[in-house]
Amino acid sequence: TIDAGRPYNLGRTLDVNKKSYRFLLGFRGTMNSGWDWEAASVISKATMLDIAHDRFGYDLIHAELNGSLRTTDQVWNIFSTDWDNNNSERVRIDVTREDTSELKMFDFKLSNPEVFQLPAGPVGALVGVEWRMETYHDDRDPRLDGTIRNIDFRPNISKTKTYPYLSSVVGSSPTGDVYGVKRVNSVFAELSIPVTEKLDSQVALRHETFSDSESTTVGKLALGYNLNEWIKLRASASTSFRTPNIIQVNQTEVARTGTRNDAVHQYAIWVKNGKQIVSSGSGFLKDYTISNSIRYATGAENLVPEESTNTSLGFVLTPMDNLTITYDIWEIEKENTIGLFGRNNQSIYDLLLRSRLGIGGATTVAEMEAWCKANVNSQDSETGKYIVGGSAVLRDAYWETSNNTAANNAVFLDAGICPAGQQDVIRDEYLNLATRTIEGTDLTIYYDMDTDFGKFNITFQSSVTDKFYQTPTGQFTEIASAINSGELPAFFSLEGYGDLLGLDTTGPDQKNTLKVNYRNGDWGAQMSALRIGEAFDSGVKLVDGTMWRIDPMTTVNLSVYKKFDMKGKDARIKLMVKNVADERAPLADGYLGFMSDFHRDLGRNYYLDFRVDF
């Protein structure tokens, strides 16, 4: 067994070489009819070569241990961590990745601030066309893309221990090469219409056709009403879209290895221990936290663009020349959200199917074994793994292994589910999911103040999310109903559906920022504070379903700078102290012990910046 095999004391060295260029050529002019025109062409290209040193090749390890690489009596000492002298150079490799992306684009626009007159004023217009071509090529290392495949000398080696389920690099998921081209043709138009002396409107329309997805038409309507000199009301409604990206459309196979809970084994050990939550530990059933659970999916060429409707209503207050207050209520309703049902969700659904199949009324281990062999597990022809009808979870063999012991069988008998090997592969395809609705409010206050000591600029922003809801799919509703009814334990955590407000990677429901800028001649300073509200970790639950609370976090940054003249050139030196109070990210069940999607755990840090303008 090789577990987390990397020569850590050699360090994890990466060499990254990036090159990019961009050419932009633009023209503009005015026609006799009063229309202004402009055109532009862009050509850009970026390349990257990424080399990760001192990794292990599975194929080389197999060959070394089999003796086919050795030309002397010196062998790799697998028990020594002296990587400079343990003869490991024959199994250590460099892993490469070469990426190339290109963009070619041309657009042409016509604009006229006075197309015609209305009683309230002139109507402005803009029309245009755009052509865009994006090209992407991701060339992975031969040991990652299946050119060099994992080798095993056992005659009954599993089909999932080689490409496309497992790469030939220890600790890296397989990734095939990707090449794709996306061509986009666009036409758009925009009108600025003064409805009355106090009411202005903006109307916009855009249509795009894609070479690898469906065409889409979106629009926008915005209104602004000047109630008086210091109150303005505003409202807008628009539609938008996001097409599947080049990788999602063109990557034919995706396999990703990660740590996931095996719901079947977790449920069995929960029943065995008197329906008490037990931490994952050593042993076949107790080790329900699977470190090599594989998510596998094939190409997603049938995806359609995400489409959303965005609405907002708010006002702008300017009671004084140096004070501005804005407030908006907004809603985003998105359809065809691109995402995954999720490995954890699939594992729980596999448990639900198996619990409903039961054990055929068996009262002894022998009766259970006979009934389960005949009625439950079927063998998948592609992988040789075992699966039950309607499930996406492929499992290792159980009956043919040493795990088939009287003690383990008795645990499954008590739980009322047929014995199952550990989950190995979960087929989890990219999908266009159901409707997602997000609602919230934004408040911003700008205040400028001149004093005898200098000038202050103060900005306060508060963003509150009041609703974040993903409409459940059929499988999710089925699982949620089973948990609510007590058919499944309440500690099982579903991901990505239902009420997601403040849960997991969707982040806290409130974020506040305060910035204070100070200037006095050549001196200046800035203070910024960020407060991220509370959230909840649905992956950590008590038996009654209570989730772990992720505490709020506030960080403050301070900086001071001085401008000066350096031999006729403008220069500036700036000292920044970030996270002055040395706050640490609140504890959560993330990979590093906190939620890295919205928290940072760098502690107090400093930098000194020196700049000269030539």
XYZ file of C-alpha atoms in Angstrom:
614
model
C 0.000 0.000 0.000
C 1.269 3.473 -0.910
C -0.347 6.221 1.164
C 0.387 9.905 0.421
C 3.698 8.980 -1.173
C 5.828 12.091 -1.660
C 9.403 12.817 -0.551
C 8.374 15.697 1.673
C 11.841 16.535 2.972
C 12.913 17.367 -0.587
C 10.266 20.067 -0.639
C 7.473 20.544 -3.160
C 9.198 22.500 -5.888
C 7.287 23.919 -8.844
C 8.744 25.712 -11.851
C 6.187 27.818 -13.712
C 7.002 29.692 -16.898
C 4.275 31.953 -18.270
C 4.343 34.046 -21.423
C 1.610 36.235 -22.857
C 1.144 38.868 -25.517
C -1.747 41.025 -26.610
C -2.213 43.196 -29.681
C -5.015 45.755 -29.810
C -5.682 47.949 -32.845
C -8.532 50.447 -32.789
C -10.029 53.056 -35.121
C -12.704 55.674 -34.548
C -14.294 58.526 -36.398
C -17.434 60.557 -37.068
C -19.777 60.352 -40.043
C -21.568 63.320 -41.618
C -24.907 61.948 -40.388
C -23.913 62.585 -36.779
C -23.055 59.005 -35.907
C -19.756 58.210 -34.205
C -18.131 54.909 -35.081
C -15.356 52.810 -33.622
C -13.838 49.426 -34.418
C -11.227 47.327 -32.721
C -9.395 44.058 -33.244
C -7.703 42.035 -30.509
C -5.302 39.109 -30.772
C -3.893 37.601 -27.601
C -2.105 34.406 -26.639
C -0.916 32.997 -23.332
C 1.231 29.920 -22.692
C 2.215 28.192 -19.469
C 4.675 25.421 -18.687
C 4.243 23.956 -15.193
C 6.784 21.436 -13.874
C 6.318 19.716 -10.495
C 9.510 18.026 -9.311
C 10.156 14.921 -7.213
C 6.901 13.074 -7.682
C 6.513 9.278 -7.830
C 5.527 7.235 -10.890
C 3.313 4.239 -10.140
C 4.610 2.428 -13.204
C 8.212 2.982 -12.122
C 7.505 1.802 -8.568
C 5.925 -1.418 -9.886
C 8.856 -1.963 -12.227
C 11.413 -1.215 -9.492
C 9.849 -3.605 -7.022
C 9.584 -6.227 -9.778
C 13.282 -5.788 -10.568
C 12.992 -4.773 -14.230
C 14.644 -1.355 -13.700
C 17.648 -2.555 -11.730
C 20.966 -3.011 -13.514
C 23.003 -3.375 -10.299
C 22.468 -4.888 -6.883
C 21.547 -1.451 -5.519
C 17.840 -1.315 -4.738
C 15.462 1.440 -3.635
C 15.338 1.375 0.136
C 11.645 2.068 0.714
C 12.201 2.378 4.479
C 14.709 5.226 4.215
C 13.742 8.897 3.989
C 17.241 9.923 2.936
C 16.063 10.719 -0.572
C 19.514 11.680 -1.781
C 20.980 8.264 -0.962
C 18.168 5.688 -0.930
C 18.325 4.936 -4.698
C 14.876 6.454 -5.258
C 15.913 8.418 -8.343
C 14.624 5.595 -10.536
C 11.053 6.113 -9.316
C 11.072 9.927 -8.937
C 9.726 11.951 -11.849
C 8.892 15.468 -12.995
C 5.245 16.062 -13.889
C 4.496 18.621 -16.590
C 1.521 20.589 -17.832
C 1.505 22.814 -20.919
C -1.413 25.190 -21.473
C -2.114 27.462 -24.411
C -5.056 29.842 -24.732
C -5.783 32.215 -27.605
C -8.354 34.931 -28.200
C -9.228 36.642 -31.469
C -11.922 39.299 -31.427
C -13.325 42.043 -33.636
C -16.107 44.511 -32.872
C -17.748 47.482 -34.580
C -20.002 50.077 -32.896
C -22.120 53.035 -33.947
C -23.381 55.604 -31.424
C -25.413 58.783 -31.615
C -26.432 60.912 -28.579
C -29.304 62.507 -30.526
C -30.999 60.034 -32.846
C -34.295 61.906 -32.534
C -36.081 64.244 -30.126
C -38.759 63.526 -27.544
C -40.565 66.195 -25.506
C -38.248 65.451 -22.554
C -35.036 65.499 -24.609
C -32.949 63.612 -27.184
C -32.802 59.809 -27.493
C -29.320 58.296 -27.613
C -28.511 55.002 -29.314
C -25.685 52.501 -29.660
C -25.620 49.479 -31.994
C -22.850 47.043 -32.715
C -21.597 43.625 -33.713
C -18.861 41.416 -32.271
C -17.053 38.278 -33.411
C -15.002 36.249 -30.947
C -13.011 33.005 -31.164
C -11.447 31.350 -28.125
C -9.045 28.406 -28.382
C -7.750 26.344 -25.484
C -5.291 23.450 -25.392
C -4.374 21.678 -22.153
C -1.548 19.162 -22.670
C -1.038 17.045 -19.545
C 1.877 14.856 -18.561
C 1.914 11.425 -20.275
C 1.449 9.799 -16.864
C -1.703 11.878 -16.292
C -3.341 11.734 -19.720
C -3.228 7.944 -20.131
C -0.254 7.721 -22.515
C 1.731 5.958 -19.786
C -0.677 3.874 -17.746
C -0.448 2.344 -14.319
C 1.049 -1.144 -14.349
C 0.249 -3.902 -11.890
C 1.526 -7.429 -11.964
C -1.399 -8.990 -10.138
C -3.603 -10.970 -12.544
C -6.865 -9.787 -10.947
C -6.026 -6.076 -10.894
C -9.116 -3.873 -10.803
C -9.951 -1.925 -13.941
C -10.286 1.224 -11.823
C -6.602 1.104 -10.799
C -5.501 2.485 -14.137
C -6.506 5.245 -16.563
C -9.077 6.822 -16.783
C -9.817 6.200 -13.074
C -6.267 6.368 -11.727
C -3.206 8.120 -13.120
C 0.343 6.809 -13.086
C 1.434 9.614 -10.735
C 1.103 8.922 -7.005
C -1.260 11.437 -5.434
C -2.599 13.002 -8.650
C -5.916 12.431 -10.358
C -5.884 11.457 -14.044
C -6.626 14.280 -16.464
C -6.921 13.855 -20.205
C -5.689 16.395 -22.724
C -8.271 18.963 -23.758
C -8.591 20.895 -26.984
C -11.527 23.102 -27.807
C -12.648 26.079 -29.863
C -15.559 28.377 -29.060
C -16.841 30.822 -31.704
C -19.312 33.534 -30.751
C -21.245 35.979 -32.948
C -23.004 38.879 -31.214
C -25.300 41.745 -32.120
C -26.375 44.348 -29.562
C -28.264 47.606 -29.252
C -28.867 50.139 -26.486
C -31.184 53.151 -26.146
C -31.134 55.996 -23.629
C -34.641 57.434 -23.458
C -35.758 60.501 -21.459
C -39.386 59.631 -20.650
C -40.105 62.851 -18.742
C -37.992 65.632 -17.307
C -37.543 63.557 -14.145
C -37.706 59.995 -15.499
C -34.863 58.484 -17.551
C -34.742 54.971 -18.962
C -32.224 52.644 -20.543
C -33.132 49.729 -22.824
C -30.577 47.179 -24.053
C -30.737 43.956 -26.069
C -28.020 41.437 -26.976
C -28.135 38.226 -29.034
C -25.282 35.702 -29.166
C -24.820 32.463 -31.081
C -22.260 29.856 -29.980
C -20.500 27.132 -31.913
C -20.740 24.659 -29.013
C -23.999 25.583 -27.281
C -27.442 27.067 -27.774
C -27.902 30.698 -28.824
C -29.173 33.199 -26.257
C -30.926 36.567 -26.256
C -30.803 38.802 -23.184
C -32.023 42.299 -22.373
C -32.104 45.036 -19.769
C -34.522 47.767 -18.708
C -33.404 50.400 -16.195
C -35.326 53.396 -14.829
C -34.151 56.388 -12.817
C -36.527 58.934 -11.279
C -35.291 62.208 -9.754
C -37.795 62.820 -6.969
C -36.062 66.037 -5.980
C -32.544 67.457 -5.821
C -31.296 64.929 -3.260
C -33.441 61.805 -3.751
C -33.264 59.591 -6.821
C -35.190 56.318 -7.191
C -33.861 53.575 -9.451
C -34.991 50.168 -10.661
C -33.749 47.644 -13.183
C -34.619 44.273 -14.640
C -32.280 42.258 -16.831
C -31.550 38.785 -18.084
C -28.106 37.225 -18.391
C -26.489 33.945 -19.332
C -23.352 31.851 -18.866
C -22.451 29.166 -21.365
C -20.642 25.928 -20.493
C -16.914 26.614 -20.688
C -14.534 24.986 -23.141
C -13.272 22.424 -20.616
C -16.764 21.334 -19.551
C -17.786 20.773 -23.168
C -14.591 19.201 -24.536
C -13.157 17.129 -21.679
C -14.400 13.642 -22.553
C -13.586 12.048 -19.193
C -13.128 13.489 -15.705
C -11.896 11.532 -12.673
C -11.123 13.210 -9.365
C -9.987 11.463 -6.195
C -10.932 12.831 -2.798
C -11.890 11.940 0.760
C -15.586 11.196 1.251
C -17.758 9.371 3.768
C -19.198 5.999 2.815
C -22.782 6.390 4.019
C -23.507 2.643 3.966
C -20.659 1.763 6.324
C -21.303 4.824 8.506
C -24.949 3.783 8.879
C -24.037 0.179 9.726
C -21.599 1.163 12.478
C -24.121 3.732 13.801
C -26.712 0.981 14.258
C -24.126 -1.364 15.820
C -23.196 1.261 18.437
C -26.713 1.846 19.670
C -27.416 4.665 17.204
C -24.560 6.783 18.510
C -22.217 8.714 16.206
C -18.779 7.072 16.134
C -15.680 8.647 14.633
C -14.168 6.964 11.613
C -11.267 4.707 12.661
C -9.331 1.625 11.666
C -11.014 -1.537 10.483
C -13.180 -2.379 7.495
C -16.481 -0.962 8.716
C -15.127 1.713 11.065
C -13.023 3.185 8.278
C -16.012 4.795 6.569
C -14.002 7.899 5.592
C -12.705 6.832 2.184
C -9.574 8.713 1.047
C -9.576 7.447 -2.540
C -13.215 7.888 -3.509
C -13.284 8.660 -7.229
C -15.767 10.952 -8.981
C -15.987 9.940 -12.616
C -17.885 11.631 -15.415
C -17.881 11.604 -19.193
C -18.206 14.597 -21.518
C -20.933 17.155 -20.945
C -21.711 18.170 -24.505
C -25.466 18.288 -23.810
C -25.237 21.130 -21.298
C -27.222 24.281 -22.077
C -26.349 27.837 -20.934
C -27.287 29.055 -17.486
C -29.888 31.817 -17.709
C -30.824 34.276 -14.994
C -33.262 37.100 -14.350
C -31.903 39.947 -12.238
C -34.079 42.630 -10.648
C -33.250 45.486 -8.279
C -35.041 48.411 -6.657
C -33.377 51.157 -4.676
C -32.582 54.812 -4.136
C -29.693 57.291 -4.034
C -29.634 60.001 -1.349
C -27.376 63.065 -1.527
C -28.520 65.231 1.414
C -25.151 67.043 1.323
C -22.535 67.537 -1.348
C -20.082 65.370 0.583
C -22.515 62.586 1.580
C -24.053 59.914 -0.675
C -26.161 56.965 0.472
C -27.312 54.147 -1.813
C -29.644 51.274 -0.940
C -30.806 48.466 -3.222
C -32.982 45.388 -2.857
C -32.092 42.736 -5.438
C -33.055 39.253 -6.592
C -31.334 36.795 -8.934
C -33.254 33.810 -10.266
C -31.039 31.449 -12.232
C -32.187 28.489 -14.303
C -30.143 25.559 -15.647
C -27.390 26.083 -13.058
C -24.418 23.920 -14.071
C -23.253 21.681 -11.241
C -23.021 18.205 -9.752
C -25.406 16.169 -7.622
C -22.361 15.478 -5.429
C -20.462 12.437 -4.216
C -21.766 12.683 -0.657
C -25.350 12.969 -1.908
C -24.849 9.991 -4.225
C -23.465 7.921 -1.335
C -26.473 8.714 0.866
C -28.835 7.867 -2.008
C -27.015 4.540 -2.407
C -27.699 3.863 1.285
C -31.376 4.746 0.841
C -31.724 2.306 -2.062
C -29.963 -0.470 -0.145
C -31.993 0.105 3.032
C -35.221 -0.147 1.031
C -34.054 -3.381 -0.603
C -33.426 -4.757 2.885
C -32.213 -8.316 3.544
C -35.262 -10.289 2.450
C -36.489 -10.972 5.960
C -33.318 -12.904 6.884
C -32.725 -13.574 10.578
C -29.301 -15.233 10.343
C -26.052 -14.343 8.577
C -26.337 -17.403 6.339
C -29.873 -16.484 5.241
C -28.803 -12.894 4.600
C -25.782 -13.945 2.527
C -27.872 -16.248 0.344
C -30.615 -13.685 -0.258
C -28.263 -10.752 -0.900
C -26.091 -12.654 -3.373
C -29.172 -13.519 -5.403
C -31.118 -10.261 -5.242
C -29.022 -7.130 -4.602
C -25.567 -6.535 -6.064
C -24.940 -6.752 -9.813
C -21.544 -6.496 -11.479
C -20.793 -3.523 -13.715
C -19.503 -4.745 -17.085
C -17.162 -1.767 -17.642
C -15.345 -1.679 -14.303
C -16.052 -5.048 -12.716
C -17.375 -3.207 -9.646
C -20.650 -3.947 -7.850
C -23.728 -1.739 -7.968
C -27.430 -1.749 -7.107
C -30.087 -0.594 -9.542
C -30.628 3.176 -9.659
C -27.375 3.974 -7.824
C -24.305 5.793 -9.134
C -21.946 4.199 -6.577
C -19.653 1.390 -7.747
C -18.207 -0.702 -4.934
C -15.357 -3.126 -4.392
C -16.134 -6.817 -4.180
C -17.294 -7.954 -0.762
C -18.094 -11.646 -0.840
C -14.749 -12.578 -2.441
C -12.541 -10.690 0.048
C -11.317 -11.105 3.604
C -13.875 -8.473 4.654
C -16.492 -11.216 4.472
C -16.169 -12.139 8.143
C -18.771 -13.242 10.633
C -18.304 -10.069 12.685
C -18.784 -7.745 9.705
C -21.737 -9.749 8.384
C -23.422 -9.556 11.770
C -23.144 -5.751 11.688
C -24.888 -5.626 8.297
C -27.541 -8.066 9.522
C -28.332 -5.816 12.499
C -28.491 -2.785 10.209
C -30.897 -4.547 7.848
C -28.845 -3.899 4.711
C -26.910 -6.256 2.485
C -23.116 -6.373 2.954
C -21.293 -3.946 0.649
C -17.664 -3.362 -0.184
C -16.157 0.109 0.097
C -17.244 2.662 -2.489
C -14.613 3.101 -5.191
C -16.133 5.043 -8.107
C -19.105 7.409 -8.138
C -20.488 8.372 -11.536
C -21.390 12.014 -11.029
C -22.012 13.898 -14.277
C -22.218 17.645 -14.858
C -25.904 18.559 -15.007
C -28.166 21.503 -15.664
C -29.792 21.680 -12.251
C -33.072 23.251 -11.217
C -33.778 26.917 -10.430
C -31.610 28.808 -7.923
C -32.952 31.962 -6.217
C -30.802 34.496 -4.351
C -32.157 37.642 -2.683
C -30.477 40.371 -0.684
C -29.843 44.036 0.050
C -26.851 46.346 -0.468
C -26.134 49.521 1.489
C -23.297 51.927 0.680
C -22.370 55.207 2.390
C -19.771 57.632 0.983
C -18.622 60.561 3.128
C -15.850 63.061 2.395
C -14.535 65.422 5.066
C -11.975 68.256 4.854
C -10.297 69.306 8.107
C -7.322 71.372 9.171
C -5.440 68.078 9.625
C -6.138 66.743 6.121
C -8.817 65.149 3.961
C -10.789 62.039 4.928
C -12.733 59.741 2.582
C -14.961 57.217 4.341
C -16.791 54.344 2.651
C -19.040 51.811 4.358
C -20.562 48.887 2.470
C -22.911 46.220 3.776
C -24.144 43.293 1.707
C -26.808 41.028 3.207
C -28.086 37.855 1.554
C -31.623 37.098 2.754
C -32.303 34.020 0.627
C -30.187 31.393 -1.115
C -32.338 28.500 -2.300
C -31.645 25.746 -4.807
C -34.820 23.989 -5.966
C -34.426 20.293 -5.100
C -34.183 17.620 -7.772
C -36.169 14.409 -7.545
C -33.379 12.445 -5.829
C -32.709 15.216 -3.329
C -36.380 15.442 -2.390
C -36.466 11.684 -1.899
C -33.423 11.751 0.411
C -34.653 14.794 2.350
C -38.041 13.148 2.915
C -36.300 10.002 4.191
C -34.261 12.038 6.687
C -37.261 14.109 7.816
C -39.365 10.986 8.348
C -36.644 9.193 10.314
C -36.049 6.571 7.618
C -32.424 7.791 7.559
C -30.537 9.364 10.502
C -30.670 13.149 10.932
C -26.869 13.480 11.030
C -26.565 12.773 7.302
C -25.775 16.010 5.519
C -27.044 16.810 2.021
C -25.103 19.294 -0.060
C -26.065 21.875 -2.656
C -29.877 21.813 -2.481
C -32.725 23.346 -0.546
C -32.089 26.284 1.790
C -28.368 27.062 1.374
C -28.314 30.407 3.165
C -25.136 30.611 5.234
C -24.207 26.975 4.582
C -20.790 25.615 3.666
C -19.163 27.122 0.569
C -22.102 29.457 -0.170
C -20.649 31.558 2.612
C -22.023 33.820 5.362
C -25.219 35.782 4.837
C -23.618 39.161 5.635
C -20.393 40.974 4.804
C -19.470 44.507 5.938
C -16.498 46.610 4.888
C -15.261 49.975 6.162
C -12.533 52.015 4.457
C -11.038 55.268 5.711
C -8.535 57.109 3.507
C -6.519 60.029 4.843
C -4.410 62.514 2.833
C -2.375 65.500 3.934
C 0.091 66.765 1.385
C 2.606 64.027 0.596
C 1.500 61.885 3.525
C -1.368 59.431 3.513
C -2.843 56.509 5.404
C -5.604 53.950 4.996
C -7.579 51.754 7.358
C -9.820 48.978 6.073
C -11.919 46.556 8.083
C -13.776 43.481 6.874
C -16.348 41.578 8.910
C -17.589 38.231 7.586
C -20.719 37.022 9.344
C -21.498 33.624 10.795
C -22.028 30.504 8.721
C -22.776 26.835 9.365
C -20.929 23.661 8.416
C -23.517 21.090 7.338
C -20.826 18.398 7.215
C -20.502 18.409 11.030
C -23.748 17.492 12.794
C -24.905 16.162 16.119
C -27.284 13.198 16.210
C -30.258 15.595 16.283
C -29.044 17.371 13.127
C -27.589 20.495 14.815
C -24.849 21.925 12.568
C -21.460 23.326 13.563
C -21.502 27.138 13.804
C -18.654 28.965 12.050
C -18.042 32.128 14.053
C -17.897 35.617 12.495
C -14.446 37.004 11.686
C -13.226 40.613 11.599
C -9.862 41.674 10.172
C -8.318 45.158 10.072
C -5.567 46.399 7.733
C -3.501 49.574 8.212
C -1.124 51.330 5.843
C 0.845 54.593 5.710
C 2.688 56.122 2.761
C 4.908 59.066 1.873
C 5.304 60.615 -1.569
C 8.521 62.374 -2.487
C 10.666 63.527 -5.379
C 13.598 61.341 -6.405
C 15.830 63.076 -8.972
C 12.843 64.613 -10.703
C 10.731 61.454 -10.621
C 7.605 60.897 -8.546
C 8.242 58.212 -5.920
C 6.288 56.632 -3.082
C 7.087 54.321 -0.188
C 4.272 52.483 1.587
C 4.136 50.217 4.652
C 1.141 47.879 4.984
C 0.205 45.794 8.037
C -2.515 43.270 7.223
C -4.669 41.631 9.891
C -3.367 43.886 12.632
C -5.005 41.948 15.471
C -3.598 38.632 14.173
C -7.071 37.077 13.873
C -7.211 33.408 12.917
C -9.896 31.831 10.767
C -12.700 30.184 12.793
C -12.600 26.400 13.011
C -14.518 24.443 10.373
C -14.356 21.081 8.612
C -12.326 22.405 5.699
C -9.209 20.847 4.194
C -6.951 23.083 6.313
C -9.278 23.341 9.299
C -11.240 26.358 8.060
C -13.502 27.349 5.161
C -11.006 28.569 2.565
C -13.841 29.582 0.213
C -14.430 32.739 2.254
C -11.839 32.809 5.067
C -8.066 33.337 5.087
C -5.777 32.164 7.880
C -2.552 34.046 7.174
C -2.398 35.838 10.514
C -0.657 39.208 10.818
C 1.630 39.971 7.875
C 3.512 42.966 6.512
C 4.886 44.307 3.280
C 6.860 47.349 2.160
C 6.157 48.811 -1.270
C 8.441 51.208 -3.135
C 7.351 52.760 -6.428
C 8.909 55.209 -8.895
C 7.057 56.629 -11.902
C 9.341 57.134 -14.910
